[in-house]
PDB file of C-alpha atoms and ligand atoms in Angstrom:
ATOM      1  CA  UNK A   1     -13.905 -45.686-109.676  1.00  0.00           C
ATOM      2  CA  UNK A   2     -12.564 -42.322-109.381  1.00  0.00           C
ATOM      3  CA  UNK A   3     -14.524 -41.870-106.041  1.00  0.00           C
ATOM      4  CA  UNK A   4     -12.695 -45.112-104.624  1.00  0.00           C
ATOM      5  CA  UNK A   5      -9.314 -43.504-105.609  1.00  0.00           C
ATOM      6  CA  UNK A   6      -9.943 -40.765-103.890  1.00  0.00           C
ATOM      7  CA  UNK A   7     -11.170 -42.323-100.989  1.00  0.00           C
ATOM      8  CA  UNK A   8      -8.312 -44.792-100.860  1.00  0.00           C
ATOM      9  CA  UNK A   9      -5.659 -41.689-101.318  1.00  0.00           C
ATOM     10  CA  UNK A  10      -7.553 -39.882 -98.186  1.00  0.00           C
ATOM     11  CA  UNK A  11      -7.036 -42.811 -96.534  1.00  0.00           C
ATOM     12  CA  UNK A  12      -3.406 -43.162 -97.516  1.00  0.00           C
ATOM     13  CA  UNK A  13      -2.529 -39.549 -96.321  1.00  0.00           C
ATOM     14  CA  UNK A  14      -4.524 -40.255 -93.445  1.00  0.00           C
ATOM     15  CA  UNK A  15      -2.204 -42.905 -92.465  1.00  0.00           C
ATOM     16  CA  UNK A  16       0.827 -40.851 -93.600  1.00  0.00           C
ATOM     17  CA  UNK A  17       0.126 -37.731 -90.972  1.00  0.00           C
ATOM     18  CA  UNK A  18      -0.662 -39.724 -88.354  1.00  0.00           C
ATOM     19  CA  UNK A  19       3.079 -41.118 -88.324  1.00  0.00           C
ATOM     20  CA  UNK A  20       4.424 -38.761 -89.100  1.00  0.00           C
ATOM     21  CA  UNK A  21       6.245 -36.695 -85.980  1.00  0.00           C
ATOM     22  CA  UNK A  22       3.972 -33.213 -85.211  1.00  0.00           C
ATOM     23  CA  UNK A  23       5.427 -30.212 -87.060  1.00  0.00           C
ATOM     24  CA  UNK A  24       5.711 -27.147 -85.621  1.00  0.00           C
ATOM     25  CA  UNK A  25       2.249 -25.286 -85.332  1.00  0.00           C
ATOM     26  CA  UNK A  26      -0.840 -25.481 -83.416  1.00  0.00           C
ATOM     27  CA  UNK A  27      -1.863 -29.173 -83.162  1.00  0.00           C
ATOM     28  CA  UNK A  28       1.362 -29.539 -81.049  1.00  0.00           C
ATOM     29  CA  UNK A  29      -0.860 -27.996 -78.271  1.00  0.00           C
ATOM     30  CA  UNK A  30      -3.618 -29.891 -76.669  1.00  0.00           C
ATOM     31  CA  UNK A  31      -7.130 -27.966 -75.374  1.00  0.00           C
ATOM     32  CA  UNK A  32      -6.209 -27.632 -71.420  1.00  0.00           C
ATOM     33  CA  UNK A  33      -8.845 -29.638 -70.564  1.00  0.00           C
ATOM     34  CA  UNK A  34     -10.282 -28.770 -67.156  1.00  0.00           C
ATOM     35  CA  UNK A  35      -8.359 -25.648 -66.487  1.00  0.00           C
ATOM     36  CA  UNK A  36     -11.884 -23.676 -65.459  1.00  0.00           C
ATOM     37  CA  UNK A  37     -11.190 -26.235 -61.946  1.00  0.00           C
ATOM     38  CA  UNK A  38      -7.302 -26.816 -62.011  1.00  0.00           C
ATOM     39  CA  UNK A  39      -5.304 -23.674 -63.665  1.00  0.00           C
ATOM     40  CA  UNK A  40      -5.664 -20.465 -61.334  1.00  0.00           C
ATOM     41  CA  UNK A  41      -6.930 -17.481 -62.853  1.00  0.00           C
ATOM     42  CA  UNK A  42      -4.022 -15.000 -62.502  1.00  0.00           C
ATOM     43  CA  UNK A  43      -5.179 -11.678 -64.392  1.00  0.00           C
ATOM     44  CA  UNK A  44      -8.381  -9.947 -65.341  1.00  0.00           C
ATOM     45  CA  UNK A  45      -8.482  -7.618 -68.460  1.00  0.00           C
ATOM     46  CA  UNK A  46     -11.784  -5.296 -69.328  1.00  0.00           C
ATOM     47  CA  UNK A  47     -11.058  -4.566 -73.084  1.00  0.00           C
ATOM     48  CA  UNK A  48     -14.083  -2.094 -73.553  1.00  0.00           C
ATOM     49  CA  UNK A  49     -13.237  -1.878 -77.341  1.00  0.00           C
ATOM     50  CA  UNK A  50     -13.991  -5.442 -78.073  1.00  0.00           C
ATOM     51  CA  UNK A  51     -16.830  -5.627 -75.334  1.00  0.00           C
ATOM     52  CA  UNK A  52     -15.114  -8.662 -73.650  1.00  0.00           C
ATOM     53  CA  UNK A  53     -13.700  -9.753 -70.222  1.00  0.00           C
ATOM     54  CA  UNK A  54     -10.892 -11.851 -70.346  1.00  0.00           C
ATOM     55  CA  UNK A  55      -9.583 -14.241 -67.750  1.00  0.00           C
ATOM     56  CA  UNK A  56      -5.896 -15.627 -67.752  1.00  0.00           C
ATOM     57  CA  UNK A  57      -5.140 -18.686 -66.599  1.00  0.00           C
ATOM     58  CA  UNK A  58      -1.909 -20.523 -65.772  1.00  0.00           C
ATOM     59  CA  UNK A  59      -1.541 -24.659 -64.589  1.00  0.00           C
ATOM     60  CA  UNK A  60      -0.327 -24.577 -60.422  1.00  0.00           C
ATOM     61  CA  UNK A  61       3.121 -26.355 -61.088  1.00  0.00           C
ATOM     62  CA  UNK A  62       3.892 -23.010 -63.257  1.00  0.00           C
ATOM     63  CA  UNK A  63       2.700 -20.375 -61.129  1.00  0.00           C
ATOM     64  CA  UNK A  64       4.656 -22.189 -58.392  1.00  0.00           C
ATOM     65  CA  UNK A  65       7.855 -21.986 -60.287  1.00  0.00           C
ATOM     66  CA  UNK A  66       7.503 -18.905 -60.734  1.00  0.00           C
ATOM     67  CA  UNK A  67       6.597 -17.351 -57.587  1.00  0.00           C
ATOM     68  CA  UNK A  68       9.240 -19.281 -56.240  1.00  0.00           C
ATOM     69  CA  UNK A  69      11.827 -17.061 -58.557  1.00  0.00           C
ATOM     70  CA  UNK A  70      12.311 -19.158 -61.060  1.00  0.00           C
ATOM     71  CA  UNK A  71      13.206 -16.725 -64.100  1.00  0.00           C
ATOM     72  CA  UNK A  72      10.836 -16.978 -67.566  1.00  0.00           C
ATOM     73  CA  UNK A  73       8.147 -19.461 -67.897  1.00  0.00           C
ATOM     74  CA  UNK A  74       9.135 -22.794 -66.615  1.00  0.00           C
ATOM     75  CA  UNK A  75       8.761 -25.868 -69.451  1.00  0.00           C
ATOM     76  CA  UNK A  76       5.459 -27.294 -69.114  1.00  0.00           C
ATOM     77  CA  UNK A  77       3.558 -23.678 -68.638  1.00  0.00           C
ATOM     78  CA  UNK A  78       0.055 -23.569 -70.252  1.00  0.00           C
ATOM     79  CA  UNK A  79      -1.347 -19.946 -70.275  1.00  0.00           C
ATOM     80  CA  UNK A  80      -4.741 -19.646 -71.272  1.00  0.00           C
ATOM     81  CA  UNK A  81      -6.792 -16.253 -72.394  1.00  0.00           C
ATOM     82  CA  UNK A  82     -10.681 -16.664 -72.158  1.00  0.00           C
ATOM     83  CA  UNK A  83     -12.781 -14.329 -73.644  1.00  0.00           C
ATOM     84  CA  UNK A  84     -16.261 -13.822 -72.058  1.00  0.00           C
ATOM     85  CA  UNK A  85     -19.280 -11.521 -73.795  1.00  0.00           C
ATOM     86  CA  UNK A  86     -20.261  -8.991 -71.694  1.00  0.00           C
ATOM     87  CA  UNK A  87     -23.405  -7.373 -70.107  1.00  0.00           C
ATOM     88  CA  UNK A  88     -25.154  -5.195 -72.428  1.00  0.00           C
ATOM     89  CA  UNK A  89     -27.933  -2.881 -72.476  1.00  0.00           C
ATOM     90  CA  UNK A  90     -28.411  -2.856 -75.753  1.00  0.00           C
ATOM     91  CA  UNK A  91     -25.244  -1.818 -77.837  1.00  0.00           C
ATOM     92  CA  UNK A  92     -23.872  -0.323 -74.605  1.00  0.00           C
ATOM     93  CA  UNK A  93     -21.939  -2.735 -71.765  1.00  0.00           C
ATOM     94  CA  UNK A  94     -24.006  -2.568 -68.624  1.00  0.00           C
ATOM     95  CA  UNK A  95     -21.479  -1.351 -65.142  1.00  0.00           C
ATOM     96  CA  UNK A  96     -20.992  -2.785 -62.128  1.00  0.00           C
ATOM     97  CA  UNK A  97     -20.897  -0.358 -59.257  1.00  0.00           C
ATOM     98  CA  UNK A  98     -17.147   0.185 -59.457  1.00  0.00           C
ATOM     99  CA  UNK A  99     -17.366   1.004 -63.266  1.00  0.00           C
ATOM    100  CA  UNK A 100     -16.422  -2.645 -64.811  1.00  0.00           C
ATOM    101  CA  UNK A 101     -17.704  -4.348 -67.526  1.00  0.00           C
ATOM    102  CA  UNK A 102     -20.074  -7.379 -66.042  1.00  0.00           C
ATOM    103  CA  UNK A 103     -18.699 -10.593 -67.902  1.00  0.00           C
ATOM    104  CA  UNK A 104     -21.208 -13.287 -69.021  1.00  0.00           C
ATOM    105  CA  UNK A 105     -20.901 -16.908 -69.041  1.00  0.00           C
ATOM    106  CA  UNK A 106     -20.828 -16.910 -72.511  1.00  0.00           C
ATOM    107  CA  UNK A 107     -17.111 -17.649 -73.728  1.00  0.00           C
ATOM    108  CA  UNK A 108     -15.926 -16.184 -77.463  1.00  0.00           C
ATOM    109  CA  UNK A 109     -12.294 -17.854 -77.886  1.00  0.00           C
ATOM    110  CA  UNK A 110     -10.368 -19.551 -75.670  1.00  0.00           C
ATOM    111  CA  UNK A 111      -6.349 -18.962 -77.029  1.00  0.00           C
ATOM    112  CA  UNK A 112      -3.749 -21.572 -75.223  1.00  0.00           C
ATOM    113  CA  UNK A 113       0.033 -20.886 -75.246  1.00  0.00           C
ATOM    114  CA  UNK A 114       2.263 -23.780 -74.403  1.00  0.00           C
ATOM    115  CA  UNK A 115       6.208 -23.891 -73.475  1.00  0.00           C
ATOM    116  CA  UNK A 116       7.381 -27.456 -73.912  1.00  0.00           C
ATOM    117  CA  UNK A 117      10.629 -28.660 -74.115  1.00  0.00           C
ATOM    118  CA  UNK A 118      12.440 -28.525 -77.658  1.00  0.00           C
ATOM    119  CA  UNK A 119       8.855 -26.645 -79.209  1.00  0.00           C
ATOM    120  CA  UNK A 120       9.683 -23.615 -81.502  1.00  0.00           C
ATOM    121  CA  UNK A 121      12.992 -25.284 -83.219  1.00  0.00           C
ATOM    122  CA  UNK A 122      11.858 -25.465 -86.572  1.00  0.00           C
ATOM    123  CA  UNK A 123      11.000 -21.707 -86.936  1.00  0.00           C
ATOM    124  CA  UNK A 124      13.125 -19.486 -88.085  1.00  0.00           C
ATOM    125  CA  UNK A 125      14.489 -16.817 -85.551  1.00  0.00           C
ATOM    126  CA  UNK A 126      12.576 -13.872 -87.238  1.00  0.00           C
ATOM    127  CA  UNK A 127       9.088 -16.396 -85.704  1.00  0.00           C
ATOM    128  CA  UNK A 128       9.982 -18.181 -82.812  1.00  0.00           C
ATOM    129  CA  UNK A 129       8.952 -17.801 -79.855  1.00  0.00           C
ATOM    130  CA  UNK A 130      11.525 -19.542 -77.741  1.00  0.00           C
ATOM    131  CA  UNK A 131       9.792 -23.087 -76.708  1.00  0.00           C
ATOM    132  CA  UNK A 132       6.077 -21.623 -77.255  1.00  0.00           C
ATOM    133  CA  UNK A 133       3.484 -22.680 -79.478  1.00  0.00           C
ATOM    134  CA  UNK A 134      -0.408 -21.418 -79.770  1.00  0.00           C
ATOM    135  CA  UNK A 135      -3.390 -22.166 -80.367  1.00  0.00           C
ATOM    136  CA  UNK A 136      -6.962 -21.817 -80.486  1.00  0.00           C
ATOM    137  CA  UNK A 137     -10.258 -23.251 -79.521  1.00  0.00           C
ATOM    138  CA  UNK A 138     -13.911 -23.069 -78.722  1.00  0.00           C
ATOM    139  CA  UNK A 139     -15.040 -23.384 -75.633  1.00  0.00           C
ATOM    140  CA  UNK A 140     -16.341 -26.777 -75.806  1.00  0.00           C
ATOM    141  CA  UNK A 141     -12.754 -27.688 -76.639  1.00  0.00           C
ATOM    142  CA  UNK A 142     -12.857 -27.761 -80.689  1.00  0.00           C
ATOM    143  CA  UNK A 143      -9.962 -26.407 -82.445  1.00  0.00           C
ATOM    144  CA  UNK A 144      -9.992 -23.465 -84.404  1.00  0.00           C
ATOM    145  CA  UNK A 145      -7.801 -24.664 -87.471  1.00  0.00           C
ATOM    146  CA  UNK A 146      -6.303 -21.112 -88.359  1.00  0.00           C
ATOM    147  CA  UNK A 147      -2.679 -20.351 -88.536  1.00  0.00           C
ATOM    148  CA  UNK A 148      -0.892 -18.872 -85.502  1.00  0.00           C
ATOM    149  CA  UNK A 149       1.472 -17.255 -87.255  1.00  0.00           C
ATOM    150  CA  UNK A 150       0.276 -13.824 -86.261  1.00  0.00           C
ATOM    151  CA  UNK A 151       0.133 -15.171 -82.650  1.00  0.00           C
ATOM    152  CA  UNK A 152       3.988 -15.309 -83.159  1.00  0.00           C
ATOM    153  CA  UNK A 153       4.610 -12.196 -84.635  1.00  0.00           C
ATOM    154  CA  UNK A 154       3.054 -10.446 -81.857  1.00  0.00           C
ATOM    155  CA  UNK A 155       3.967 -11.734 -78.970  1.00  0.00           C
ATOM    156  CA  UNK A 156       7.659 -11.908 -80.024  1.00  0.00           C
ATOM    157  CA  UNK A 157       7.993  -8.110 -79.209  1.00  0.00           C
ATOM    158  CA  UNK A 158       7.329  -9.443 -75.560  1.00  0.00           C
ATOM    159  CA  UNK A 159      10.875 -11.511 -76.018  1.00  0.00           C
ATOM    160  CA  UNK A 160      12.869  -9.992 -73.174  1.00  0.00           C
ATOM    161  CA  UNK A 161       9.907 -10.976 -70.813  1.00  0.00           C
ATOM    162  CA  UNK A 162       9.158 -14.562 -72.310  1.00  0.00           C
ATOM    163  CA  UNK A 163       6.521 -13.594 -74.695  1.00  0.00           C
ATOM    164  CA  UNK A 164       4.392 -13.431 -72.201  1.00  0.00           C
ATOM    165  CA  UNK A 165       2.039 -10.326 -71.907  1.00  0.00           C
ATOM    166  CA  UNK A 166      -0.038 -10.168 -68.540  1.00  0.00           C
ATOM    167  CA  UNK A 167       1.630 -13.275 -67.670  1.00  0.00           C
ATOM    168  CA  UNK A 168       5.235 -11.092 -67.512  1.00  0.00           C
ATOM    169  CA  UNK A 169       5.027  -9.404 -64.157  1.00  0.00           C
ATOM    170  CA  UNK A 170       5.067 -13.298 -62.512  1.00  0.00           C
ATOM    171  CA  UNK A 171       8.355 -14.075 -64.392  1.00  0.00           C
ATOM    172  CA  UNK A 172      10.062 -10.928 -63.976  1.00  0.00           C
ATOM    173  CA  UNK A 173       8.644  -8.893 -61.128  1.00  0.00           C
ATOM    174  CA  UNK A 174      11.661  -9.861 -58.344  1.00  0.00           C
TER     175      UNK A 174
HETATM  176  C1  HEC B 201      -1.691  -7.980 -82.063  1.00  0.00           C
HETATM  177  C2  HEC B 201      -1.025  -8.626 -80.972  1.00  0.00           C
HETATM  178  C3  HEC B 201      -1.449 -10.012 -80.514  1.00  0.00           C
HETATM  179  C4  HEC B 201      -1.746 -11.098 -81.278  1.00  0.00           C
HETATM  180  C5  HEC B 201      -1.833 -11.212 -82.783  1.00  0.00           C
HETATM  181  C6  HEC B 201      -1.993 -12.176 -80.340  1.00  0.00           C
HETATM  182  N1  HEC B 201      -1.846 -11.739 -79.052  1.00  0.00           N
HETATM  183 FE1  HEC B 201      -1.993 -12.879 -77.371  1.00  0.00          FE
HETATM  184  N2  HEC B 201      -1.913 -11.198 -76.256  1.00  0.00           N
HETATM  185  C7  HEC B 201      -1.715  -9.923 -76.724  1.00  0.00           C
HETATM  186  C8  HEC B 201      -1.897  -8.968 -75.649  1.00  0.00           C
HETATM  187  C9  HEC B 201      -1.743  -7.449 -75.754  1.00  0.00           C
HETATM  188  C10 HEC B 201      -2.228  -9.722 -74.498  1.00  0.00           C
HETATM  189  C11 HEC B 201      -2.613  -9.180 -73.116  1.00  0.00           C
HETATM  190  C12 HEC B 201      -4.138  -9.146 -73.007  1.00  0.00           C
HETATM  191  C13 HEC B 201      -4.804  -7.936 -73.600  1.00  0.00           C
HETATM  192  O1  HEC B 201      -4.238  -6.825 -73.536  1.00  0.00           O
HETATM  193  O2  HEC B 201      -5.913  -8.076 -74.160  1.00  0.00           O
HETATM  194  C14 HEC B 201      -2.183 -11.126 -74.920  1.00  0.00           C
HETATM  195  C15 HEC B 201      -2.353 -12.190 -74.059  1.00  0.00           C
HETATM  196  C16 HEC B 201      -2.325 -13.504 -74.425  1.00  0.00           C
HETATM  197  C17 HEC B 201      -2.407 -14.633 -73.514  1.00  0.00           C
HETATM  198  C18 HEC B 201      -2.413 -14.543 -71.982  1.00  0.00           C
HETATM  199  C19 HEC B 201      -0.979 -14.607 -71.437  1.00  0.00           C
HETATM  200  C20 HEC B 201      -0.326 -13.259 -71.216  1.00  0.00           C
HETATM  201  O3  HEC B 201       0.882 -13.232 -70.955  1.00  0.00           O
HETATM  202  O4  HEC B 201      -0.999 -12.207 -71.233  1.00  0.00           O
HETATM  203  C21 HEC B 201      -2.457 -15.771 -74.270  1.00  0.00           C
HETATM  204  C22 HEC B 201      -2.578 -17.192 -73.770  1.00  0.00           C
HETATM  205  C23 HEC B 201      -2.396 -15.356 -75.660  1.00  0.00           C
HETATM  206  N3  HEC B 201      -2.287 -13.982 -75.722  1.00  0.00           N
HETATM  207  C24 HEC B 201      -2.441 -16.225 -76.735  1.00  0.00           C
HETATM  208  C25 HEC B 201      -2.498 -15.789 -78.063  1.00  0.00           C
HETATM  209  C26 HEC B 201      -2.770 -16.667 -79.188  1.00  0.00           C
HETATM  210  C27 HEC B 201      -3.030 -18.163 -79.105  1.00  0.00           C
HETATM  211  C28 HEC B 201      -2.755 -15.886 -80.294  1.00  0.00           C
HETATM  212  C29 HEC B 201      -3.003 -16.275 -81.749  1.00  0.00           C
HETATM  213  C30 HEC B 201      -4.242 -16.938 -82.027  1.00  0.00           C
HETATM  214  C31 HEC B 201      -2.458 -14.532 -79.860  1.00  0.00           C
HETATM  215  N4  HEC B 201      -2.309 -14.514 -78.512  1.00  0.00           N
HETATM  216  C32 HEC B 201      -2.329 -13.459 -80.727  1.00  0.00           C
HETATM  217  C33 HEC B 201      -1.372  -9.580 -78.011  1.00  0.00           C
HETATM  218  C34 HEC B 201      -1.540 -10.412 -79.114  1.00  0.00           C
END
């Protein structure tokens, strides 16, 4: 009996969040499906103390918009940060002949951030980001369900450039 309460209260709350309008956090942003073939990878980054190669990536209409002087991150930008393993020999990252670390095709994280419209109002001003939200996945597209809180926190000392990091010198560089 208890085991068919529970199950029917599951069910009840089940029914409850899916009506309910999305809150602010990470399920407001959806994994960027195809962006390896559609987004253009703007920015390389070697970060030899985590032994990864990442790859930014940002969807055409944006980059567009941007190049074309539009100032900050036009609504509708999806920036993505994929992290690759590299080479190693051993513990050591193996070189290419210019010195870089050689990334593999194996992918650790894949963080999305995601400027929509009317996104960001329910944080307070000490969090938000403007109109961005985060979030993270695997690379076969499942969420990570942590909080992105500290994806907030950080990125809002980027505020005078859009939170944006690498992604800065598009918005602001004219
Ligand atoms: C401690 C600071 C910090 C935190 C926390 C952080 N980031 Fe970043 N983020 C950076 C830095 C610095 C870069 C530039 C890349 C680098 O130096 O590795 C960056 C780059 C990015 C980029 C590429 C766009 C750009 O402008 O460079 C995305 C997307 C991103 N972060 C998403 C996230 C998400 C999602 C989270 C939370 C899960 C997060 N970040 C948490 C500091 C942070």
């Amino acid at each position: 009996m208890t085991t068919l309460r529970l199950g029917i209260a599951a069910l009840l709350a089940a029914a409850i969040f899916t009506t309910l309008p999305a809150a602010a956090g990470p399920e407001k942003v959806a994994f960027p499906v195809g962006y390896q073939t559609d987004f253009v990878i703007f920015e390389r980054i070697d970060r030899d103390d985590r032994k990864i190669v990442r790859f930014m990536y940002v969807n055409r209409d944006a980059l567009q918009a941007a190049k074309a002087g539009q100032p900050g991150a036009t609504q509708g930008t999806v920036l993505v940060m994929e992290d690759h393993k590299v080479r190693l020999n051993g513990e050591e990252p193996v070189r290419d002949a210019n010195g870089r670390l050689v990334p593999t095709d194996e992918l650790g994280i894949v963080f999305v951030m995601e400027k929509q419209a009317g996104w960001g109002s329910e944080y307070g001003e000490a969090l938000r980001n403007g109109e961005w939200e985060y979030a993270m996945f695997r690379a076969n597209g499942e969420r990570i369900d942590r909080p992105t809180t500290g994806c907030l926190e950080c990125h809002k000392g980027q505020e005078a450039v859009d939170y944006t990091f690498t992604y800065s010198g598009f918005l602001f560089s004219r």
